[in-house]
């Protein structure tokens, strides 16, 4: 039996998939238990692809999907036409492998419904953290455990920028320029630096980890554009570093034992001793906590043509094998249907750095605002200068809304000259 494959897209990832399919044809066939045949490659501009067999190229993606193929590999990206093409493929019983995080984070439920209707597979390991095997471990290896938290660095561009700001002390804008020059940031870096890419990945991770439908719109999102050298310096002084984290948590929902999920993406200070602190440059890492397994860490290359193609090919072998033996991989698991908790109710911790007047009574005025909002202080450090002083406060965990209101009120105190830095703190005891 031979499995016929339609490739949609042949860019950074697709070209590597095509290359590996060709170079490893023999091994892949042995692993699948049947031949793999590339039936066609849909692109927008055929003349831009001199390195692939020209007879396979087509601009008619819909025609290719409708032709006699068993598996559709989608590496076009974006919502349309990918959504329509993949829905049509799944409804026709063709299994789908995709790297498209934006599509999965918005339309996973519809795509899984289409897959279920015709008994097809929908695999998307490459959509989160590139080469790192993460979704399959969550979906299959940890299927018998109870995952409580998934926290990770899932965007290489922002991790590169924050790592560079940490080591050089430079500002965000100049570090972004350098990242663009070196090819670590796209010409339009919005999806990365504003946290949209990480939010899509967080939605996918939370959906799988907590057996609950979570879309990108459910994810609280802050990017890195407001991170200042003062924030970076404040973190360093306290033995911490700043990372853009995707955090998916199982949380209490009221006092009756009910649960909810909280999913957020924002920069946070973590201790330099935390395993995620050592993840530099464009690498990704995800820390998973489960009741029985304890803590697990997944680390590796989160993007790039060849690392991402590795994940695509792993899925391709899995769905092709399922076709050969006549089975199906796991479908959507959303039975828990937990509610999503808004950020205002999520317990977080803040680091707050203030410029204050250097005189008696300042600390008690500031502390009174914390008490008024029922936010307790974990550590405080005051350092006098000539006419003013710096005051650094790290809180215990409290609802995010209470912490925000506390900061707003403190900013208006006459003794506070400036709120120098406000940053959430993660990765240590609450
Ligand atoms: N790049 C990475 O490191 C990475 C990592 C993880 C996941 N991903 C995901 O992988 C997917 C592909 O990313 P990429 O970086 O490979 O993108 P890319 O380099 O921009 O390639 C996109 C490909 O899709 C083709 N295409 C675009 N619109 C099309 C249409 N309407 N019909 C047919 N073909 C069309 C393009 O054709 P032309 O070449 O002819 O224009 C191009 O070959 C995205 O979902 C992305 O999020 C990428």
GROMACS .gro file of C-alpha atoms and ligand atoms in nm:
model
  478
    1UNK     CA    1   0.000   0.000   0.000
    2UNK     CA    2   0.124   0.347  -0.083
    3UNK     CA    3   0.014   0.664   0.098
    4UNK     CA    4  -0.033   0.963  -0.130
    5UNK     CA    5   0.049   1.302   0.017
    6UNK     CA    6  -0.060   1.651  -0.081
    7UNK     CA    7   0.169   1.930   0.038
    8UNK     CA    8   0.010   2.272   0.082
    9UNK     CA    9   0.289   2.529   0.097
   10UNK     CA   10   0.659   2.498   0.026
   11UNK     CA   11   0.822   2.781   0.220
   12UNK     CA   12   1.059   2.771   0.519
   13UNK     CA   13   0.899   2.459   0.665
   14UNK     CA   14   0.747   2.302   0.354
   15UNK     CA   15   1.070   2.301   0.154
   16UNK     CA   16   1.242   2.111   0.437
   17UNK     CA   17   0.955   1.862   0.456
   18UNK     CA   18   0.984   1.801   0.081
   19UNK     CA   19   1.363   1.758   0.109
   20UNK     CA   20   1.338   1.511   0.398
   21UNK     CA   21   1.056   1.319   0.232
   22UNK     CA   22   1.282   1.269  -0.066
   23UNK     CA   23   1.606   1.197   0.124
   24UNK     CA   24   1.451   0.957   0.373
   25UNK     CA   25   1.197   0.791   0.147
   26UNK     CA   26   1.326   0.439   0.220
   27UNK     CA   27   1.333   0.476   0.599
   28UNK     CA   28   0.996   0.647   0.608
   29UNK     CA   29   0.837   0.371   0.401
   30UNK     CA   30   0.977   0.108   0.638
   31UNK     CA   31   0.846   0.297   0.943
   32UNK     CA   32   0.503   0.349   0.791
   33UNK     CA   33   0.474  -0.003   0.657
   34UNK     CA   34   0.396   0.121   0.308
   35UNK     CA   35   0.533   0.363   0.052
   36UNK     CA   36   0.494   0.741   0.081
   37UNK     CA   37   0.431   0.919  -0.245
   38UNK     CA   38   0.431   1.295  -0.284
   39UNK     CA   39   0.136   1.360  -0.515
   40UNK     CA   40   0.163   1.737  -0.547
   41UNK     CA   41   0.279   2.063  -0.389
   42UNK     CA   42   0.051   2.366  -0.386
   43UNK     CA   43   0.220   2.708  -0.382
   44UNK     CA   44   0.133   3.063  -0.480
   45UNK     CA   45   0.430   3.132  -0.709
   46UNK     CA   46   0.564   2.819  -0.883
   47UNK     CA   47   0.858   3.008  -1.035
   48UNK     CA   48   0.999   3.064  -0.685
   49UNK     CA   49   1.057   2.691  -0.632
   50UNK     CA   50   1.330   2.574  -0.871
   51UNK     CA   51   1.454   2.304  -0.630
   52UNK     CA   52   1.144   2.087  -0.620
   53UNK     CA   53   1.020   1.858  -0.901
   54UNK     CA   54   0.838   2.104  -1.126
   55UNK     CA   55   0.577   1.852  -1.236
   56UNK     CA   56   0.450   1.837  -0.873
   57UNK     CA   57   0.386   2.211  -0.839
   58UNK     CA   58   0.038   2.352  -0.870
   59UNK     CA   59  -0.139   2.673  -0.777
   60UNK     CA   60  -0.466   2.484  -0.743
   61UNK     CA   61  -0.457   2.387  -0.374
   62UNK     CA   62  -0.828   2.296  -0.364
   63UNK     CA   63  -0.788   2.071  -0.669
   64UNK     CA   64  -0.490   1.898  -0.508
   65UNK     CA   65  -0.684   1.837  -0.184
   66UNK     CA   66  -0.978   1.696  -0.383
   67UNK     CA   67  -0.754   1.465  -0.588
   68UNK     CA   68  -0.670   1.106  -0.501
   69UNK     CA   69  -0.459   1.173  -0.188
   70UNK     CA   70  -0.468   1.011   0.158
   71UNK     CA   71  -0.294   1.277   0.369
   72UNK     CA   72  -0.280   1.657   0.344
   73UNK     CA   73   0.019   1.840   0.497
   74UNK     CA   74  -0.055   2.208   0.546
   75UNK     CA   75   0.233   2.452   0.588
   76UNK     CA   76   0.078   2.762   0.432
   77UNK     CA   77  -0.013   2.935   0.761
   78UNK     CA   78  -0.291   3.183   0.842
   79UNK     CA   79  -0.665   3.119   0.865
   80UNK     CA   80  -0.783   3.120   0.503
   81UNK     CA   81  -0.750   2.939   0.270
   82UNK     CA   82  -0.599   2.686   0.514
   83UNK     CA   83  -0.920   2.646   0.713
   84UNK     CA   84  -1.140   2.568   0.412
   85UNK     CA   85  -0.881   2.341   0.253
   86UNK     CA   86  -0.830   2.137   0.571
   87UNK     CA   87  -1.202   2.116   0.651
   88UNK     CA   88  -1.266   1.983   0.300
   89UNK     CA   89  -0.980   1.734   0.333
   90UNK     CA   90  -1.097   1.604   0.672
   91UNK     CA   91  -1.460   1.575   0.562
   92UNK     CA   92  -1.340   1.365   0.270
   93UNK     CA   93  -1.163   1.130   0.515
   94UNK     CA   94  -0.813   1.257   0.438
   95UNK     CA   95  -0.586   1.286   0.740
   96UNK     CA   96  -0.428   1.622   0.806
   97UNK     CA   97  -0.090   1.724   0.944
   98UNK     CA   98  -0.049   2.096   1.005
   99UNK     CA   99   0.196   2.338   1.166
  100UNK     CA  100  -0.065   2.613   1.176
  101UNK     CA  101  -0.095   2.742   1.535
  102UNK     CA  102  -0.315   3.038   1.444
  103UNK     CA  103  -0.571   2.810   1.281
  104UNK     CA  104  -0.568   2.551   1.560
  105UNK     CA  105  -0.597   2.815   1.832
  106UNK     CA  106  -0.916   2.952   1.674
  107UNK     CA  107  -1.084   2.665   1.494
  108UNK     CA  108  -0.970   2.339   1.652
  109UNK     CA  109  -1.324   2.238   1.752
  110UNK     CA  110  -1.458   2.269   1.395
  111UNK     CA  111  -1.158   2.091   1.248
  112UNK     CA  112  -1.188   1.804   1.498
  113UNK     CA  113  -1.560   1.780   1.421
  114UNK     CA  114  -1.478   1.748   1.051
  115UNK     CA  115  -1.213   1.485   1.133
  116UNK     CA  116  -1.462   1.289   1.347
  117UNK     CA  117  -1.729   1.300   1.079
  118UNK     CA  118  -1.510   1.098   0.842
  119UNK     CA  119  -1.277   0.914   1.082
  120UNK     CA  120  -0.968   1.110   0.977
  121UNK     CA  121  -0.665   1.210   1.184
  122UNK     CA  122  -0.573   1.568   1.273
  123UNK     CA  123  -0.214   1.605   1.400
  124UNK     CA  124  -0.035   1.933   1.474
  125UNK     CA  125   0.280   1.871   1.678
  126UNK     CA  126   0.470   2.136   1.479
  127UNK     CA  127   0.220   2.408   1.576
  128UNK     CA  128   0.375   2.444   1.924
  129UNK     CA  129   0.746   2.463   2.002
  130UNK     CA  130   0.882   2.350   1.663
  131UNK     CA  131   1.091   2.036   1.693
  132UNK     CA  132   1.013   1.972   2.059
  133UNK     CA  133   0.790   1.668   2.110
  134UNK     CA  134   0.531   1.825   2.338
  135UNK     CA  135   0.173   1.777   2.219
  136UNK     CA  136   0.205   1.402   2.178
  137UNK     CA  137   0.354   1.360   2.529
  138UNK     CA  138   0.068   1.572   2.669
  139UNK     CA  139  -0.197   1.395   2.459
  140UNK     CA  140  -0.068   1.040   2.492
  141UNK     CA  141   0.217   0.983   2.739
  142UNK     CA  142   0.050   1.187   3.015
  143UNK     CA  143  -0.305   1.076   2.931
  144UNK     CA  144  -0.316   0.880   3.257
  145UNK     CA  145  -0.198   1.165   3.475
  146UNK     CA  146  -0.352   1.490   3.594
  147UNK     CA  147  -0.168   1.792   3.458
  148UNK     CA  148  -0.180   2.093   3.686
  149UNK     CA  149   0.041   2.345   3.512
  150UNK     CA  150   0.217   2.406   3.182
  151UNK     CA  151   0.457   2.699   3.181
  152UNK     CA  152   0.697   2.775   2.905
  153UNK     CA  153   0.895   2.987   2.668
  154UNK     CA  154   0.723   2.920   2.337
  155UNK     CA  155   0.837   3.210   2.121
  156UNK     CA  156   1.197   3.223   2.008
  157UNK     CA  157   1.195   3.581   1.878
  158UNK     CA  158   1.090   3.733   2.210
  159UNK     CA  159   1.322   3.503   2.401
  160UNK     CA  160   1.610   3.615   2.183
  161UNK     CA  161   1.524   3.982   2.245
  162UNK     CA  162   1.480   3.944   2.622
  163UNK     CA  163   1.800   3.738   2.651
  164UNK     CA  164   1.990   4.005   2.457
  165UNK     CA  165   1.842   4.286   2.670
  166UNK     CA  166   1.945   4.094   2.980
  167UNK     CA  167   2.304   4.049   2.872
  168UNK     CA  168   2.358   4.392   2.713
  169UNK     CA  169   2.133   4.619   2.921
  170UNK     CA  170   2.013   4.771   2.592
  171UNK     CA  171   1.658   4.895   2.529
  172UNK     CA  172   1.377   4.706   2.357
  173UNK     CA  173   1.375   4.902   2.029
  174UNK     CA  174   1.746   4.875   1.959
  175UNK     CA  175   1.748   4.506   2.053
  176UNK     CA  176   1.456   4.441   1.817
  177UNK     CA  177   1.649   4.614   1.537
  178UNK     CA  178   1.946   4.389   1.601
  179UNK     CA  179   1.723   4.079   1.611
  180UNK     CA  180   1.574   4.178   1.273
  181UNK     CA  181   1.919   4.233   1.125
  182UNK     CA  182   2.029   3.887   1.241
  183UNK     CA  183   1.714   3.719   1.110
  184UNK     CA  184   1.562   3.640   1.451
  185UNK     CA  185   1.265   3.872   1.400
  186UNK     CA  186   1.028   3.895   1.102
  187UNK     CA  187   0.991   4.214   0.898
  188UNK     CA  188   0.658   4.260   1.081
  189UNK     CA  189   0.731   4.129   1.431
  190UNK     CA  190   0.385   4.211   1.574
  191UNK     CA  191   0.267   3.851   1.615
  192UNK     CA  192   0.576   3.770   1.817
  193UNK     CA  193   0.646   4.083   2.023
  194UNK     CA  194   0.282   4.149   2.110
  195UNK     CA  195   0.241   3.790   2.229
  196UNK     CA  196  -0.017   3.671   1.971
  197UNK     CA  197   0.199   3.378   1.860
  198UNK     CA  198   0.259   3.266   2.220
  199UNK     CA  199  -0.112   3.311   2.300
  200UNK     CA  200  -0.210   3.077   2.015
  201UNK     CA  201   0.033   2.818   2.146
  202UNK     CA  202  -0.093   2.865   2.503
  203UNK     CA  203  -0.450   2.803   2.386
  204UNK     CA  204  -0.344   2.479   2.216
  205UNK     CA  205  -0.143   2.364   2.519
  206UNK     CA  206  -0.422   2.442   2.765
  207UNK     CA  207  -0.684   2.266   2.550
  208UNK     CA  208  -0.481   1.947   2.546
  209UNK     CA  209  -0.351   1.962   2.904
  210UNK     CA  210  -0.690   2.029   3.062
  211UNK     CA  211  -0.926   1.850   2.818
  212UNK     CA  212  -1.109   2.178   2.767
  213UNK     CA  213  -1.168   2.398   2.465
  214UNK     CA  214  -0.952   2.709   2.496
  215UNK     CA  215  -0.917   2.952   2.206
  216UNK     CA  216  -0.671   3.237   2.155
  217UNK     CA  217  -0.943   3.483   2.260
  218UNK     CA  218  -0.954   3.317   2.606
  219UNK     CA  219  -0.586   3.386   2.666
  220UNK     CA  220  -0.480   3.696   2.860
  221UNK     CA  221  -0.198   3.848   2.656
  222UNK     CA  222   0.077   4.102   2.715
  223UNK     CA  223   0.380   4.126   2.485
  224UNK     CA  224   0.731   4.248   2.552
  225UNK     CA  225   0.721   4.594   2.393
  226UNK     CA  226   0.684   4.766   2.730
  227UNK     CA  227   0.978   4.585   2.896
  228UNK     CA  228   1.237   4.850   2.986
  229UNK     CA  229   1.605   4.837   3.077
  230UNK     CA  230   1.487   4.944   3.427
  231UNK     CA  231   1.276   4.626   3.449
  232UNK     CA  232   1.570   4.416   3.336
  233UNK     CA  233   1.804   4.584   3.585
  234UNK     CA  234   1.551   4.546   3.868
  235UNK     CA  235   1.522   4.175   3.792
  236UNK     CA  236   1.898   4.135   3.786
  237UNK     CA  237   1.937   4.305   4.123
  238UNK     CA  238   1.704   4.049   4.276
  239UNK     CA  239   1.869   3.747   4.112
  240UNK     CA  240   1.592   3.717   3.855
  241UNK     CA  241   1.559   3.743   3.479
  242UNK     CA  242   1.265   3.837   3.256
  243UNK     CA  243   1.104   3.586   3.020
  244UNK     CA  244   0.787   3.598   2.811
  245UNK     CA  245   0.595   3.308   2.960
  246UNK     CA  246   0.291   3.116   2.843
  247UNK     CA  247   0.123   2.989   3.160
  248UNK     CA  248  -0.165   2.741   3.160
  249UNK     CA  249  -0.295   2.647   3.505
  250UNK     CA  250  -0.563   2.441   3.664
  251UNK     CA  251  -0.703   2.672   3.937
  252UNK     CA  252  -0.969   2.663   4.206
  253UNK     CA  253  -1.301   2.814   4.102
  254UNK     CA  254  -1.469   2.925   4.422
  255UNK     CA  255  -1.462   2.740   4.753
  256UNK     CA  256  -1.656   2.426   4.664
  257UNK     CA  257  -1.372   2.232   4.502
  258UNK     CA  258  -1.472   2.333   4.148
  259UNK     CA  259  -1.194   2.400   3.900
  260UNK     CA  260  -1.125   2.640   3.618
  261UNK     CA  261  -0.834   2.700   3.384
  262UNK     CA  262  -0.630   3.018   3.367
  263UNK     CA  263  -0.428   3.084   3.054
  264UNK     CA  264  -0.202   3.384   3.017
  265UNK     CA  265   0.097   3.515   2.826
  266UNK     CA  266   0.302   3.797   2.974
  267UNK     CA  267   0.657   3.888   3.065
  268UNK     CA  268   0.753   3.775   3.414
  269UNK     CA  269   1.054   3.774   3.643
  270UNK     CA  270   1.177   3.426   3.726
  271UNK     CA  271   1.469   3.332   3.952
  272UNK     CA  272   1.796   3.286   3.765
  273UNK     CA  273   1.809   2.939   3.924
  274UNK     CA  274   1.481   2.832   3.759
  275UNK     CA  275   1.525   2.580   3.473
  276UNK     CA  276   1.355   2.821   3.230
  277UNK     CA  277   1.601   3.101   3.315
  278UNK     CA  278   1.884   2.919   3.137
  279UNK     CA  279   1.687   2.895   2.813
  280UNK     CA  280   1.860   3.155   2.600
  281UNK     CA  281   1.844   3.287   2.247
  282UNK     CA  282   1.583   3.145   2.013
  283UNK     CA  283   1.533   2.821   2.207
  284UNK     CA  284   1.201   2.710   2.355
  285UNK     CA  285   1.134   2.517   2.674
  286UNK     CA  286   0.817   2.406   2.846
  287UNK     CA  287   0.785   2.301   3.207
  288UNK     CA  288   0.497   2.063   3.280
  289UNK     CA  289   0.371   1.972   3.626
  290UNK     CA  290   0.151   1.668   3.674
  291UNK     CA  291   0.025   1.499   3.991
  292UNK     CA  292   0.195   1.164   3.946
  293UNK     CA  293   0.480   1.249   3.710
  294UNK     CA  294   0.598   1.556   3.902
  295UNK     CA  295   0.791   1.817   3.703
  296UNK     CA  296   0.900   1.758   3.345
  297UNK     CA  297   1.089   1.989   3.115
  298UNK     CA  298   1.086   1.985   2.735
  299UNK     CA  299   1.361   2.180   2.562
  300UNK     CA  300   1.487   2.237   2.209
  301UNK     CA  301   1.458   2.434   1.888
  302UNK     CA  302   1.119   2.598   1.873
  303UNK     CA  303   1.128   2.716   1.512
  304UNK     CA  304   1.319   2.703   1.187
  305UNK     CA  305   1.261   2.504   0.871
  306UNK     CA  306   1.437   2.182   0.953
  307UNK     CA  307   1.343   2.151   1.325
  308UNK     CA  308   0.979   2.221   1.243
  309UNK     CA  309   0.991   1.976   0.951
  310UNK     CA  310   1.106   1.708   1.196
  311UNK     CA  311   0.781   1.747   1.390
  312UNK     CA  312   0.575   1.753   1.069
  313UNK     CA  313   0.738   1.431   0.948
  314UNK     CA  314   0.684   1.261   1.285
  315UNK     CA  315   0.313   1.336   1.253
  316UNK     CA  316   0.316   1.230   0.891
  317UNK     CA  317   0.459   0.890   0.979
  318UNK     CA  318   0.199   0.851   1.256
  319UNK     CA  319  -0.104   0.934   1.039
  320UNK     CA  320   0.030   0.733   0.743
  321UNK     CA  321   0.081   0.433   0.974
  322UNK     CA  322  -0.276   0.473   1.096
  323UNK     CA  323  -0.393   0.468   0.734
  324UNK     CA  324  -0.193   0.152   0.665
  325UNK     CA  325  -0.322  -0.039   0.969
  326UNK     CA  326  -0.670   0.111   0.947
  327UNK     CA  327  -0.681   0.288   1.288
  328UNK     CA  328  -0.702   0.642   1.415
  329UNK     CA  329  -0.496   0.846   1.658
  330UNK     CA  330  -0.651   1.036   1.949
  331UNK     CA  331  -0.915   1.292   1.856
  332UNK     CA  332  -1.019   1.601   2.047
  333UNK     CA  333  -1.058   1.554   2.421
  334UNK     CA  334  -1.268   1.835   2.566
  335UNK     CA  335  -1.485   1.640   2.810
  336UNK     CA  336  -1.371   1.838   3.119
  337UNK     CA  337  -1.512   2.163   2.973
  338UNK     CA  338  -1.366   2.374   3.253
  339UNK     CA  339  -1.449   2.746   3.258
  340UNK     CA  340  -1.172   2.993   3.177
  341UNK     CA  341  -1.091   3.227   3.464
  342UNK     CA  342  -1.040   3.595   3.373
  343UNK     CA  343  -0.697   3.742   3.458
  344UNK     CA  344  -0.854   3.975   3.715
  345UNK     CA  345  -0.931   3.671   3.935
  346UNK     CA  346  -0.608   3.482   3.874
  347UNK     CA  347  -0.363   3.482   4.164
  348UNK     CA  348  -0.031   3.633   4.059
  349UNK     CA  349   0.260   3.803   4.235
  350UNK     CA  350   0.406   4.143   4.152
  351UNK     CA  351   0.747   4.298   4.177
  352UNK     CA  352   0.711   4.676   4.211
  353UNK     CA  353   0.999   4.920   4.202
  354UNK     CA  354   0.930   5.279   4.309
  355UNK     CA  355   1.112   5.609   4.329
  356UNK     CA  356   0.995   5.766   4.654
  357UNK     CA  357   1.069   6.064   4.876
  358UNK     CA  358   1.345   5.987   5.125
  359UNK     CA  359   1.169   6.073   5.447
  360UNK     CA  360   1.002   5.910   5.742
  361UNK     CA  361   0.654   5.769   5.692
  362UNK     CA  362   0.691   5.680   5.323
  363UNK     CA  363   0.706   5.308   5.383
  364UNK     CA  364   0.402   5.309   5.606
  365UNK     CA  365   0.203   5.516   5.353
  366UNK     CA  366   0.285   5.265   5.080
  367UNK     CA  367   0.223   4.965   5.307
  368UNK     CA  368  -0.119   5.104   5.399
  369UNK     CA  369  -0.227   5.086   5.033
  370UNK     CA  370  -0.127   4.720   5.016
  371UNK     CA  371  -0.321   4.646   5.335
  372UNK     CA  372  -0.625   4.833   5.202
  373UNK     CA  373  -0.629   4.600   4.897
  374UNK     CA  374  -0.563   4.288   5.105
  375UNK     CA  375  -0.232   4.229   4.931
  376UNK     CA  376   0.043   4.101   5.154
  377UNK     CA  377   0.406   4.194   5.107
  378UNK     CA  378   0.667   3.916   5.083
  379UNK     CA  379   0.980   4.132   5.073
  380UNK     CA  380   1.066   4.499   5.078
  381UNK     CA  381   1.392   4.679   5.022
  382UNK     CA  382   1.449   5.050   5.064
  383UNK     CA  383   1.764   5.224   4.956
  384UNK     CA  384   1.824   5.591   5.030
  385UNK     CA  385   1.984   5.822   4.778
  386UNK     CA  386   2.037   6.198   4.829
  387UNK     CA  387   1.688   6.349   4.800
  388UNK     CA  388   1.488   6.041   4.717
  389UNK     CA  389   1.495   5.665   4.769
  390UNK     CA  390   1.419   5.350   4.581
  391UNK     CA  391   1.165   5.113   4.724
  392UNK     CA  392   1.135   4.759   4.590
  393UNK     CA  393   0.840   4.544   4.694
  394UNK     CA  394   0.765   4.184   4.608
  395UNK     CA  395   0.414   4.069   4.698
  396UNK     CA  396   0.269   3.737   4.797
  397UNK     CA  397   0.012   3.604   4.554
  398UNK     CA  398  -0.316   3.792   4.528
  399UNK     CA  399  -0.586   3.835   4.264
  400UNK     CA  400  -0.436   4.023   3.970
  401UNK     CA  401  -0.709   4.290   3.989
  402UNK     CA  402  -0.615   4.367   4.352
  403UNK     CA  403  -0.249   4.398   4.259
  404UNK     CA  404  -0.332   4.633   3.971
  405UNK     CA  405  -0.550   4.853   4.188
  406UNK     CA  406  -0.275   4.864   4.448
  407UNK     CA  407  -0.021   4.984   4.191
  408UNK     CA  408  -0.266   5.244   4.052
  409UNK     CA  409  -0.329   5.386   4.397
  410UNK     CA  410   0.039   5.386   4.492
  411UNK     CA  411   0.123   5.575   4.172
  412UNK     CA  412  -0.101   5.857   4.294
  413UNK     CA  413   0.055   5.892   4.640
  414UNK     CA  414   0.230   6.229   4.687
  415UNK     CA  415   0.537   6.052   4.834
  416UNK     CA  416   0.579   5.837   4.520
  417UNK     CA  417   0.777   6.018   4.249
  418UNK     CA  418   0.766   5.740   3.993
  419UNK     CA  419   0.662   5.379   3.947
  420UNK     CA  420   0.985   5.259   3.788
  421UNK     CA  421   0.894   4.899   3.716
  422UNK     CA  422   0.601   4.663   3.764
  423UNK     CA  423   0.644   4.302   3.664
  424UNK     CA  424   0.476   3.974   3.757
  425UNK     CA  425   0.691   3.719   3.939
  426UNK     CA  426   0.675   3.347   3.861
  427UNK     CA  427   0.859   3.029   3.937
  428UNK     CA  428   0.898   3.051   4.314
  429UNK     CA  429   0.701   2.970   4.624
  430UNK     CA  430   0.383   3.179   4.656
  431LIG     N1  431   0.897   2.899   1.004
  431LIG     C1  432   0.900   2.840   1.122
  431LIG     O1  433   1.003   2.835   1.189
  431LIG     C2  434   0.776   2.776   1.176
  431LIG     C3  435   0.781   2.710   1.299
  431LIG     C4  436   0.667   2.647   1.350
  431LIG     C5  437   0.548   2.655   1.278
  431LIG     N2  438   0.545   2.724   1.161
  431LIG     C6  439   0.419   2.730   1.089
  431LIG     O2  440   0.433   2.666   0.964
  431LIG     C7  441   0.349   2.728   0.869
  431LIG     C8  442   0.434   2.769   0.749
  431LIG     O3  443   0.533   2.859   0.791
  431LIG     P1  444   0.656   2.898   0.694
  431LIG     O4  445   0.750   2.975   0.779
  431LIG     O5  446   0.705   2.779   0.620
  431LIG     O6  447   0.582   2.996   0.592
  431LIG     P2  448   0.638   3.056   0.456
  431LIG     O7  449   0.785   3.040   0.447
  431LIG     O8  450   0.578   3.190   0.439
  431LIG     O9  451   0.573   2.959   0.345
  431LIG     C9  452   0.437   2.960   0.313
  431LIG    C10  453   0.417   2.874   0.189
  431LIG    O10  454   0.277   2.870   0.161
  431LIG    C11  455   0.255   2.901   0.024
  431LIG     N3  456   0.126   2.965   0.012
  431LIG    C12  457   0.083   3.081   0.067
  431LIG     N4  458  -0.045   3.105   0.035
  431LIG    C13  459  -0.084   3.001  -0.042
  431LIG    C14  460  -0.204   2.969  -0.108
  431LIG     N5  461  -0.312   3.048  -0.101
  431LIG     N6  462  -0.209   2.854  -0.182
  431LIG    C15  463  -0.101   2.773  -0.190
  431LIG     N7  464   0.016   2.799  -0.128
  431LIG    C16  465   0.024   2.912  -0.056
  431LIG    C17  466   0.369   2.992  -0.014
  431LIG    O11  467   0.386   2.983  -0.155
  431LIG     P3  468   0.499   3.072  -0.232
  431LIG    O12  469   0.629   3.024  -0.175
  431LIG    O13  470   0.483   3.033  -0.372
  431LIG    O14  471   0.468   3.212  -0.200
  431LIG    C18  472   0.484   2.930   0.065
  431LIG    O15  473   0.542   2.824  -0.009
  431LIG    C19  474   0.279   2.843   0.942
  431LIG    O16  475   0.156   2.798   0.990
  431LIG    C20  476   0.372   2.870   1.058
  431LIG    O17  477   0.306   2.927   1.168
  431LIG    C21  478   0.654   2.784   1.109
   0.00000   0.00000   0.00000
